[in-house]
Coordinates of C-alpha atoms in Angstrom, one line a residue:
M34 CA 28.1 14.0 28.3
R35 CA 27.8 17.4 30.6
W36 CA 23.6 18.6 30.3
S37 CA 25.7 22.3 29.9
T38 CA 26.7 21.1 26.7
L39 CA 24.4 18.8 25.6
F40 CA 21.4 20.1 23.3
I41 CA 18.0 19.2 25.2
P42 CA 15.6 22.3 24.2
T43 CA 12.9 20.6 26.5
L44 CA 9.1 22.3 26.5
R45 CA 6.9 22.5 29.7
E46 CA 4.0 22.9 27.8
N47 CA 2.1 19.8 24.8
P48 CA 2.9 21.4 21.8
A49 CA -0.8 22.3 19.8
E50 CA 0.1 19.9 16.8
A51 CA 0.5 16.6 19.0
E52 CA -2.0 14.8 19.9
V53 CA -0.9 11.2 20.7
I54 CA 0.9 10.7 23.6
S55 CA 4.9 9.6 21.9
H56 CA 4.8 12.8 19.4
Q57 CA 3.7 15.1 22.7
L58 CA 6.8 13.7 24.7
L59 CA 9.1 13.5 21.6
L60 CA 8.9 17.6 21.1
R61 CA 8.5 18.5 24.5
A62 CA 11.6 16.5 25.3
G63 CA 13.4 17.9 22.8
Y64 CA 14.0 14.8 21.1
I65 CA 12.8 15.8 17.6
R66 CA 11.9 18.9 16.1
Q67 CA 9.3 19.3 12.4
L68 CA 10.8 20.5 9.3
A69 CA 7.9 20.2 7.6
A70 CA 4.7 17.8 7.3
G71 CA 5.6 14.3 8.2
I72 CA 9.6 15.4 8.1
Y73 CA 11.2 15.8 11.7
S74 CA 14.8 16.4 13.0
Y75 CA 16.7 14.0 15.3
L76 CA 18.2 16.3 18.2
P77 CA 21.3 14.5 20.0
L78 CA 18.6 12.6 22.3
A79 CA 16.8 10.9 20.0
Q80 CA 19.7 10.0 17.9
R81 CA 21.5 8.3 20.8
S82 CA 18.4 6.3 21.3
L83 CA 17.9 5.2 17.7
L84 CA 21.7 4.5 17.4
K85 CA 21.2 2.1 20.5
I86 CA 18.2 0.5 18.5
Q87 CA 19.4 0.1 15.3
N88 CA 22.8 -1.8 17.4
I89 CA 20.5 -4.2 18.5
V90 CA 18.9 -4.7 15.2
R91 CA 22.0 -5.6 13.5
L92 CA 23.2 -7.7 16.5
E93 CA 20.8 -10.0 15.6
M94 CA 20.6 -9.8 12.3
D95 CA 24.1 -10.5 12.1
S96 CA 23.1 -13.4 14.6
I97 CA 20.8 -15.1 11.8
G98 CA 24.3 -14.8 8.7
A99 CA 22.3 -11.6 7.4
Q100 CA 24.9 -9.5 5.3
E101 CA 24.6 -5.6 6.1
M102 CA 24.7 -3.9 2.6
L103 CA 23.8 0.0 1.8
L104 CA 21.5 0.8 -1.1
P105 CA 20.5 4.0 -2.8
A106 CA 17.0 5.8 -1.6
L107 CA 17.3 7.5 -5.2
N108 CA 16.1 4.2 -8.0
P109 CA 15.8 4.8 -12.0
A110 CA 12.0 4.3 -13.0
E111 CA 13.1 1.2 -14.6
V112 CA 13.9 -1.1 -11.9
W113 CA 9.8 -0.7 -10.6
Q114 CA 8.8 -0.8 -13.9
E115 CA 10.1 -4.2 -14.3
S116 CA 8.2 -5.4 -10.8
G117 CA 5.0 -3.8 -12.0
R118 CA 5.2 -2.0 -8.8
W119 CA 6.0 1.8 -10.8
D120 CA 2.0 1.7 -11.2
A121 CA 1.0 -0.3 -8.3
M122 CA 2.5 2.1 -6.4
G123 CA 0.5 5.4 -7.3
D124 CA 0.8 8.6 -5.2
N125 CA 2.0 6.6 -2.7
L126 CA 5.6 6.4 -4.5
F127 CA 7.8 9.6 -4.6
R128 CA 8.2 10.4 -8.6
L129 CA 10.8 12.9 -9.6
K130 CA 13.2 13.4 -12.9
D131 CA 16.4 14.3 -13.6
R132 CA 18.0 17.2 -15.8
F133 CA 17.8 14.4 -19.2
G134 CA 13.9 13.9 -18.5
R135 CA 14.3 10.4 -17.3
S136 CA 12.1 9.2 -14.2
L137 CA 13.5 8.2 -10.9
C138 CA 11.7 7.6 -7.3
L139 CA 12.8 8.0 -4.0
A140 CA 12.5 4.0 -2.6
M141 CA 10.0 3.1 0.4
T142 CA 11.1 -0.6 -0.1
H143 CA 14.2 -2.4 -1.9
E144 CA 13.4 -5.6 -3.2
E145 CA 13.7 -4.3 -6.8
V146 CA 16.8 -3.2 -6.3
M147 CA 18.5 -6.4 -4.2
T148 CA 16.8 -8.9 -7.0
T149 CA 18.6 -7.2 -9.7
I150 CA 21.5 -7.4 -7.3
A151 CA 21.1 -10.8 -7.2
R152 CA 20.5 -11.1 -10.8
G153 CA 23.8 -9.7 -11.8
H154 CA 25.4 -12.0 -9.3
L155 CA 23.9 -15.4 -8.8
R156 CA 24.5 -18.5 -11.0
S157 CA 24.5 -21.3 -9.0
Y158 CA 22.5 -23.0 -6.3
K159 CA 26.0 -23.1 -4.3
Q160 CA 25.4 -19.2 -3.7
L161 CA 22.3 -19.7 -2.0
P162 CA 20.7 -19.1 0.4
Q163 CA 21.4 -15.5 0.8
I164 CA 20.1 -13.0 3.5
W165 CA 20.7 -9.3 2.5
Y166 CA 20.2 -6.6 4.9
Q167 CA 19.9 -2.8 4.9
I168 CA 19.4 0.0 7.9
Q169 CA 18.4 2.8 5.6
T170 CA 16.4 5.9 5.0
K171 CA 12.7 5.5 3.4
F172 CA 10.5 7.6 1.6
R173 CA 6.5 7.6 1.4
D174 CA 4.7 10.1 -0.1
E175 CA 1.9 10.4 2.9
V176 CA -1.5 12.0 2.3
R177 CA -1.8 13.1 6.1
P178 CA 0.8 13.2 8.1
K179 CA 0.5 12.7 11.3
S180 CA 0.6 11.5 15.1
G181 CA 4.6 12.3 14.9
L182 CA 6.4 9.3 14.5
L183 CA 4.3 6.8 13.6
R184 CA 2.5 8.1 9.9
V185 CA 5.1 10.0 8.6
R186 CA 6.9 10.7 5.1
Q187 CA 10.8 10.1 5.6
F188 CA 11.2 7.4 8.0
L189 CA 14.3 4.5 8.9
M190 CA 13.9 1.0 8.2
K191 CA 16.0 -1.8 8.8
D192 CA 14.5 -4.4 5.5
S193 CA 16.1 -7.5 4.7
Y194 CA 16.0 -10.2 1.6
S195 CA 15.9 -13.5 1.7
F196 CA 17.0 -15.2 -1.6
D197 CA 16.7 -19.6 -1.4
L198 CA 16.3 -22.5 -3.9
D199 CA 12.9 -23.6 -3.1
A200 CA 10.5 -23.8 -0.6
A201 CA 11.4 -25.4 2.2
G202 CA 14.5 -22.5 2.4
L203 CA 12.2 -20.0 2.3
D204 CA 10.4 -21.7 5.3
T205 CA 13.7 -22.2 7.5
A206 CA 14.7 -18.0 6.0
Y207 CA 11.2 -16.6 7.7
S208 CA 11.2 -18.7 10.6
R209 CA 14.9 -17.0 11.4
H210 CA 13.4 -13.5 10.8
H211 CA 10.8 -14.8 13.3
E212 CA 13.1 -15.0 15.8
A213 CA 15.3 -12.6 15.4
Y214 CA 12.1 -10.1 15.8
C215 CA 11.1 -11.2 18.9
R216 CA 14.9 -11.6 19.8
I217 CA 14.7 -7.6 19.1
F218 CA 11.8 -5.8 20.3
S219 CA 12.0 -8.1 23.4
R220 CA 15.6 -6.9 23.6
C221 CA 14.3 -3.1 23.3
G222 CA 11.7 -3.6 25.8
L223 CA 8.5 -3.8 23.8
E224 CA 5.6 -5.4 24.7
Y225 CA 4.4 -7.0 21.5
L226 CA 2.5 -9.3 19.7
A227 CA 3.1 -11.8 16.1
I228 CA 0.3 -11.8 14.2
E229 CA -1.5 -13.1 11.3
A230 CA -1.5 -10.4 8.4
H231 CA -2.3 -9.5 5.1
S232 CA 0.7 -8.8 2.6
G233 CA -1.1 -5.9 0.4
A234 CA 0.9 -4.6 -1.7
M235 CA 4.2 -6.6 -0.9
G236 CA 2.5 -9.8 -2.5
G237 CA 3.7 -13.8 -1.5
S238 CA 2.1 -16.3 0.4
Q239 CA 2.1 -15.3 3.9
S240 CA 2.9 -12.7 6.1
Q241 CA 3.1 -12.0 10.2
E242 CA 2.9 -8.2 11.6
F243 CA 4.9 -7.4 15.2
V244 CA 2.9 -4.7 16.8
V245 CA 2.3 -3.0 20.0
I246 CA -1.1 -2.9 21.5
S247 CA -1.8 1.2 21.9
D248 CA -4.3 3.7 21.4
A249 CA -2.2 5.7 19.1
G250 CA -1.9 2.8 16.3
E251 CA -4.3 2.8 13.8
D252 CA -3.9 -0.7 12.6
F253 CA -6.9 -2.7 14.4
V254 CA -6.5 -6.4 15.5
A255 CA -8.2 -8.8 16.5
R256 CA -7.3 -11.2 19.4
C257 CA -8.3 -13.7 21.7
V258 CA -6.9 -13.7 25.2
K259 CA -7.7 -17.2 25.8
C260 CA -6.5 -18.9 23.1
G261 CA -3.9 -16.3 22.4
Y262 CA -4.8 -16.3 18.6
A263 CA -3.8 -13.0 17.2
A264 CA -4.4 -11.1 13.6
N265 CA -4.5 -8.2 11.7
L266 CA -7.9 -7.2 11.2
E267 CA -7.6 -7.4 7.4
K268 CA -6.6 -11.2 7.7
A269 CA -8.8 -12.2 11.1
E270 CA -11.2 -15.0 11.0
S271 CA -13.9 -15.6 13.3
A272 CA -17.4 -17.1 13.4
A273 CA -20.1 -14.7 13.2
T274 CA -23.0 -14.2 16.4
P275 CA -25.9 -15.7 15.2
P276 CA -28.6 -14.9 13.4
E277 CA -30.8 -12.0 16.0
A278 CA -33.9 -14.2 14.5
P279 CA -34.7 -17.8 13.2
D280 CA -35.0 -17.9 9.2
P281 CA -38.9 -18.8 8.2
D282 CA -39.2 -22.4 7.2
G283 CA -40.4 -23.5 3.8
D284 CA -39.3 -23.4 0.9
L285 CA -41.0 -20.6 -0.2
A286 CA -40.6 -18.4 -3.4
P287 CA -38.7 -14.6 -4.0
E288 CA -41.9 -11.8 -3.2
E289 CA -41.6 -8.5 -4.4
F290 CA -42.9 -5.8 -1.4
H291 CA -43.1 -1.8 -1.0
T292 CA -40.2 -0.1 0.5
P293 CA -41.1 3.2 -0.4
G294 CA -38.2 5.7 0.9
F295 CA -35.9 3.0 2.6
K296 CA -33.0 2.6 1.5
T297 CA -30.4 1.4 4.4
I298 CA -30.3 -2.0 5.9
A299 CA -31.4 0.3 9.3
E300 CA -34.3 2.1 6.9
V301 CA -35.2 -1.7 6.0
A302 CA -35.6 -3.1 9.1
A303 CA -37.2 -0.6 11.5
F304 CA -39.9 -1.1 8.2
T305 CA -40.1 -5.2 8.0
G306 CA -40.0 -5.4 12.2
L307 CA -37.0 -7.9 10.9
P308 CA -33.9 -7.5 12.1
Q309 CA -30.8 -6.9 10.1
T310 CA -29.2 -9.9 10.9
S311 CA -32.3 -11.1 8.1
Q312 CA -31.4 -9.2 5.3
M313 CA -29.2 -9.2 2.8
K314 CA -27.0 -6.2 1.8
S315 CA -25.9 -6.0 -1.7
L316 CA -22.4 -4.2 -2.5
V317 CA -21.1 -3.1 -6.0
M318 CA -17.5 -3.2 -5.9
V319 CA -15.4 -3.0 -8.6
A320 CA -12.3 -5.5 -8.4
G321 CA -9.4 -5.3 -11.3
G322 CA -12.0 -3.5 -14.0
E323 CA -14.7 -6.1 -13.3
A324 CA -17.6 -4.7 -11.4
V325 CA -18.9 -7.9 -9.2
L326 CA -21.9 -7.6 -6.5
V327 CA -20.9 -8.7 -2.8
M328 CA -23.7 -10.4 -0.9
L329 CA -23.0 -9.7 3.0
R330 CA -25.4 -10.4 6.2
G331 CA -27.1 -6.8 6.7
D332 CA -25.2 -6.0 10.2
H333 CA -21.8 -7.1 8.9
Q334 CA -19.1 -5.1 7.5
L335 CA -16.6 -5.9 3.6
N336 CA -13.6 -6.5 4.2
E337 CA -11.7 -4.9 1.0
A338 CA -8.4 -7.0 1.2
K339 CA -10.3 -10.4 2.1
L340 CA -12.0 -9.6 -1.1
A341 CA -8.9 -8.3 -3.0
S342 CA -7.8 -11.8 -2.4
A343 CA -10.7 -13.2 -3.2
T344 CA -10.7 -11.7 -7.0
G345 CA -7.2 -11.8 -7.0
A346 CA -7.7 -7.9 -8.2
A347 CA -5.0 -5.7 -7.0
D348 CA -7.1 -2.8 -7.4
I349 CA -10.5 -2.5 -5.6
R350 CA -13.2 0.1 -5.7
P351 CA -17.1 1.0 -4.9
A352 CA -18.0 0.9 -8.2
L353 CA -19.5 5.2 -9.1
P354 CA -23.7 5.5 -8.8
H355 CA -23.8 5.5 -12.9
E356 CA -21.7 2.3 -13.2
I357 CA -24.6 0.5 -10.6
F358 CA -27.1 2.5 -13.1
E359 CA -26.3 0.6 -16.1
L360 CA -25.5 -2.7 -14.9
F361 CA -28.9 -3.0 -12.8
R362 CA -31.4 0.1 -13.6
A363 CA -31.9 0.5 -10.1
G364 CA -30.2 2.8 -7.6
A365 CA -27.9 1.6 -4.4
G366 CA -30.5 0.7 -1.5
S367 CA -32.6 -1.6 -3.9
L368 CA -30.1 -3.5 -5.2
G369 CA -30.2 -7.5 -5.0
P370 CA -28.8 -10.6 -6.5
V371 CA -32.2 -12.3 -8.0
G372 CA -32.6 -12.2 -11.8
L373 CA -28.7 -11.1 -12.3
A374 CA -26.8 -12.9 -15.7
K375 CA -24.3 -10.4 -16.7
V376 CA -22.7 -9.7 -13.0
R377 CA -20.3 -11.9 -11.0
I378 CA -21.6 -12.3 -7.1
L379 CA -19.6 -13.3 -4.2
A380 CA -20.9 -14.4 -0.5
D381 CA -20.0 -14.4 2.3
H382 CA -19.8 -17.6 4.3
A383 CA -22.2 -16.2 6.9
L384 CA -24.8 -16.2 4.0
A385 CA -24.3 -20.1 3.3
G386 CA -26.9 -22.5 4.8
R387 CA -29.4 -19.1 5.5
R388 CA -33.1 -19.2 4.0
N389 CA -35.8 -17.1 3.1
M390 CA -33.7 -13.6 3.9
I391 CA -34.6 -9.6 2.5
A392 CA -32.5 -8.6 -0.3
G393 CA -32.8 -5.7 -3.1
A394 CA -35.1 -6.4 -5.9
N395 CA -33.5 -4.1 -8.8
K396 CA -36.0 -2.2 -8.7
D397 CA -36.0 1.2 -7.0
D398 CA -38.0 1.4 -4.2
Y399 CA -38.7 -2.4 -3.4
H400 CA -37.4 -5.5 -2.3
L401 CA -37.8 -9.1 -1.8
R402 CA -38.7 -11.4 0.6
H403 CA -37.9 -15.1 0.8
V404 CA -34.5 -14.8 -0.7
T405 CA -32.6 -18.1 -0.4
P406 CA -28.8 -18.2 -1.0
G407 CA -27.9 -20.9 -3.9
E408 CA -31.5 -21.6 -4.6
D409 CA -32.9 -18.2 -5.5
F410 CA -29.2 -17.1 -7.2
E411 CA -25.8 -18.4 -7.6
A412 CA -22.5 -17.0 -5.8
A413 CA -19.0 -18.2 -4.8
F414 CA -18.6 -17.8 -1.2
F415 CA -15.9 -16.5 0.5
D416 CA -14.6 -15.2 3.8
L417 CA -15.4 -11.1 3.3
R418 CA -16.6 -10.0 5.7
Q419 CA -14.7 -8.3 8.4
V420 CA -14.5 -9.2 12.4
A421 CA -16.0 -7.7 14.8
P422 CA -16.0 -7.7 18.4
G423 CA -17.7 -10.5 19.7
D424 CA -17.5 -12.8 17.1
A425 CA -15.9 -16.4 18.1
C426 CA -12.8 -17.3 18.1
P427 CA -11.7 -19.6 14.8
R428 CA -9.8 -21.5 17.1
C429 CA -11.4 -21.9 20.9
G430 CA -14.5 -20.1 19.7
H431 CA -14.2 -17.5 22.5
P432 CA -15.0 -13.8 22.1
L433 CA -13.2 -11.9 20.4
D434 CA -11.3 -8.3 21.3
V435 CA -10.8 -5.8 18.0
V436 CA -7.7 -3.6 19.7
K437 CA -5.9 -0.3 18.1
A438 CA -1.8 -1.2 17.5
I439 CA 0.9 -0.1 15.8
E440 CA 2.9 -1.8 13.6
V441 CA 6.8 -2.5 14.4
G442 CA 7.3 -4.7 12.0
H443 CA 6.3 -7.4 8.9
I444 CA 7.7 -10.4 7.3
F445 CA 7.0 -12.0 4.4
K446 CA 6.6 -14.7 2.3
L447 CA 7.3 -13.4 -1.8
G448 CA 7.0 -16.1 -3.1
Y449 CA 8.5 -15.3 -7.3
K450 CA 7.0 -12.4 -7.6
Y451 CA 9.8 -10.4 -8.0
S452 CA 12.8 -12.8 -8.9
S453 CA 10.4 -13.8 -11.6
A454 CA 9.1 -10.7 -12.7
M455 CA 12.6 -9.6 -12.8
G456 CA 14.0 -12.3 -14.6
L457 CA 16.5 -14.1 -11.7
K458 CA 17.9 -17.7 -12.6
V459 CA 20.3 -19.8 -11.6
L460 CA 21.3 -23.1 -12.2
D461 CA 19.7 -26.1 -10.2
E462 CA 22.2 -29.6 -8.9
K463 CA 21.2 -30.6 -12.5
G464 CA 22.0 -27.5 -14.5
A465 CA 18.4 -26.7 -15.2
E466 CA 17.6 -23.1 -14.7
V467 CA 15.3 -22.1 -11.9
T468 CA 14.3 -18.9 -10.5
P469 CA 14.8 -18.5 -6.5
I470 CA 12.1 -17.7 -4.4
M471 CA 12.0 -14.7 -2.1
G472 CA 11.3 -13.3 1.6
S473 CA 11.4 -9.7 2.4
Y474 CA 11.5 -8.7 6.0
G475 CA 10.9 -5.0 7.7
I476 CA 11.1 -3.1 11.1
G477 CA 10.6 0.6 11.4
I478 CA 13.4 2.1 13.4
E479 CA 11.4 5.2 14.5
R480 CA 8.8 3.1 15.4
I481 CA 10.4 1.1 18.1
L482 CA 11.1 4.4 19.9
T483 CA 7.4 5.7 19.5
C484 CA 6.2 2.3 20.6
A485 CA 8.1 2.7 23.9
I486 CA 6.9 6.1 24.7
E487 CA 3.3 5.0 24.4
L488 CA 3.8 2.1 26.4
F489 CA 6.1 3.1 29.3
H490 CA 5.4 6.9 30.0
D491 CA 3.4 9.3 33.1
K492 CA 2.4 12.4 34.0
D493 CA 6.1 13.4 33.8
G494 CA 7.4 12.2 31.1
M495 CA 8.2 9.1 29.6
A496 CA 10.9 5.8 30.7
L497 CA 12.4 4.4 28.6
P498 CA 13.9 0.6 28.7
L499 CA 17.2 0.6 29.8
S500 CA 18.5 -0.6 26.4
I501 CA 17.2 2.3 24.0
A502 CA 17.0 5.1 26.2
P503 CA 19.7 8.0 25.5
F504 CA 21.4 7.6 29.2
S505 CA 21.2 4.9 31.7
V506 CA 21.8 6.9 34.5
V507 CA 21.3 10.9 34.9
I508 CA 23.7 12.4 37.7
T509 CA 21.8 15.3 39.8
P510 CA 23.3 17.4 41.8
A511 CA 20.9 19.4 43.8
N512 CA 23.3 22.6 43.6
Y513 CA 26.8 22.0 41.4
G514 CA 27.8 25.4 43.1
D515 CA 28.6 23.2 46.3
A516 CA 32.4 22.9 46.2
L517 CA 31.3 19.2 47.9
Q518 CA 28.3 18.3 46.0
R519 CA 30.0 19.2 42.9
E520 CA 33.7 17.1 43.4
A521 CA 31.3 14.0 44.6
A522 CA 29.2 13.8 40.9
D523 CA 32.6 14.7 39.5
L524 CA 34.2 11.8 41.1
L525 CA 30.8 10.0 40.6
Y526 CA 30.5 10.6 35.9
N527 CA 33.9 10.0 35.8
D528 CA 33.2 6.7 37.7
C529 CA 30.8 5.2 35.5
L530 CA 32.6 6.4 32.2
H531 CA 35.6 4.4 33.7
H532 CA 33.1 1.6 33.7
N533 CA 31.2 2.2 30.5
V534 CA 28.2 3.0 32.0
D535 CA 26.4 5.9 29.9
A536 CA 26.0 8.5 32.1
L537 CA 24.0 12.2 31.7
L538 CA 25.8 14.7 34.6
D539 CA 23.5 17.4 35.0
D540 CA 26.2 20.5 36.0
R541 CA 23.5 22.3 35.3
D542 CA 23.0 26.0 37.7
E543 CA 19.6 25.5 37.9
R544 CA 16.9 24.7 40.8
P545 CA 16.8 21.0 41.8
G546 CA 13.2 21.0 41.1
V547 CA 13.9 21.9 37.8
K548 CA 16.3 19.4 36.8
F549 CA 13.7 16.5 38.7
K550 CA 11.3 17.1 36.1
D551 CA 14.3 17.7 33.0
A552 CA 15.3 14.4 34.2
D553 CA 11.5 12.7 34.5
L554 CA 10.7 14.3 30.8
I555 CA 13.5 12.6 29.2
G556 CA 13.2 9.3 30.7
V557 CA 16.6 7.9 31.4
P558 CA 16.2 4.9 33.4
Y559 CA 17.9 5.9 36.9
R560 CA 18.9 9.1 39.0
I561 CA 21.9 9.3 41.4
T562 CA 20.6 12.7 43.0
I563 CA 23.5 14.4 45.1
G564 CA 22.3 16.5 47.7
K565 CA 22.5 17.0 51.8
K566 CA 22.4 13.5 52.3
L567 CA 26.1 13.5 51.0
A568 CA 27.2 15.1 54.9
G569 CA 26.0 11.7 55.8
G570 CA 28.2 9.7 52.7
K571 CA 24.8 9.0 51.0
V572 CA 22.9 9.7 47.7
E573 CA 19.6 8.8 46.6
F574 CA 19.4 6.4 44.0
L575 CA 15.5 6.5 41.8
T576 CA 14.3 3.9 39.5
R577 CA 12.4 6.2 37.3
R578 CA 9.9 3.4 36.0
T579 CA 8.7 2.1 39.3
R580 CA 9.7 6.0 41.5
A581 CA 11.8 3.6 44.3
S582 CA 13.7 5.3 45.9
E583 CA 16.3 4.4 48.2
D584 CA 19.7 5.7 50.2
V585 CA 22.9 4.1 49.1
A586 CA 26.5 4.9 50.1
L587 CA 28.3 6.9 47.3
A588 CA 31.1 4.3 47.9
D589 CA 28.7 2.0 46.7
V590 CA 26.2 3.6 44.6
V591 CA 28.3 2.5 41.1
A592 CA 28.3 -1.1 42.0
H593 CA 24.5 -0.9 43.1
L594 CA 23.5 0.9 39.6
Q595 CA 26.2 -1.8 37.8
K596 CA 24.1 -4.5 39.4
S597 CA 20.7 -2.6 38.3
L598 CA 21.9 -2.6 34.9
A599 CA 22.9 -6.2 34.6
D600 CA 19.6 -7.0 36.4
A601 CA 17.4 -4.9 34.3
S602 CA 20.1 -6.4 31.0
A603 CA 19.1 -9.7 32.0
A604 CA 15.6 -9.3 32.5
R605 CA 14.6 -7.9 28.6
M606 CA 17.1 -11.0 27.3
P607 CA 15.1 -13.8 25.7
Q608 CA 15.6 -17.0 26.7

């Protein structure tokens, strides 16, 4: 392509609405333009990069025997009602009605549609296993679109679905997807982690996220730099830091004491002179419509995803003030577990074995000292707390870090959630009807591009990996109006095309500095500059990522470029 005819509307300044680096650079480099909140147009450079990403995804999905389809983005409500997600997805699901008043939605995933296809055509175990995938536009009615392409309302996703006869088959499909995803992200040049994850609204028994560590992320990951343990904060486990003070000895009975106006853990700690680790935090939550009392160590925070797993509830929320008063006859800040008969109590593992702690007395402005879990109240113990920095790794005991991350892929063992709800059956070897087991696997196409920019940029612009950059090389004559430079640039450009090198020729009538700044901004991996050194038969060969520059003979520069491209491609290919 020639720059003079290619639409690249670059900007010199960062747009005011762009907060994260990737959003700033995608706008400045002329990759995207915003149409509305969370809705973007992809201009030529972005489209070239996204198509290269999609090609990598297709190659790796095809390599595991997956078959590509293209399903409707517009779905009738009935299929989502069959699975139960019509209601479960709440306001995140775009809903509309056609002219006849029939309800439809814009799909955010396609488990339901894939299952209806399977239900209509899979009859026998001989047709299994199946892996079907698509690269399709998805929709999510995001309440707060932000951060450019990281939180949007319309996006591209590769989603695939596996159908197997039994759990062993699902294990195989899951493993094959894991390996394919590792190859995809490596080939796209990303530095990523595969971490344990919470399945959320997707359901299922096991899931893994593929994430890129970045301050632009909105997910949090607990990781151990010593042994490699890593998990989404919703799923992460750890051993809590020890209490700051030992528990009092003895078999002491709960004793009420006055705490006038002191309601928070910090206030009661200051009043008693005992650390927050010597107190119990009481949280009243509503899980699946049932009120439960959750007990945590005073300095710990509740992990609602873990509470959802412990209770089996699809929806979790804090109880409202009037609901709390009806149950406890006291307000928040004075609640506790002693003497409760009608409320289910769940306690975090960090309270197991503790003695003589402080808890609310279920009486405004009063607390109890000497409360012992398991003796003064009965509770079911679960892992309910959120991991905190410095907690011990569950595998090796090393202190954990908690870092921000961007999710780029997620794989789920769905189990029978959709196949059972939607009546998918096949005959096994004995002629008996059985329900196939399913998996679901997603990749955010735009997120791969966004993560690459977050990882690889400098003050001058993006420095994209070769495999996903819109062009491999930009040929930059300092003065295209000069006959010798123009002739050399045109010959070099045509030679690149002849050797199937994806080249961009900057043939604009612009100052060299403008051309160099634009080339740096858009992130092309290599730049060949044709200038004064041409008189000596030389051109400058620059590597964008490292800024390494060398003079190469014009006659040899295409071969030099091809070697650089081959070396870069070999470096990113998984071994």
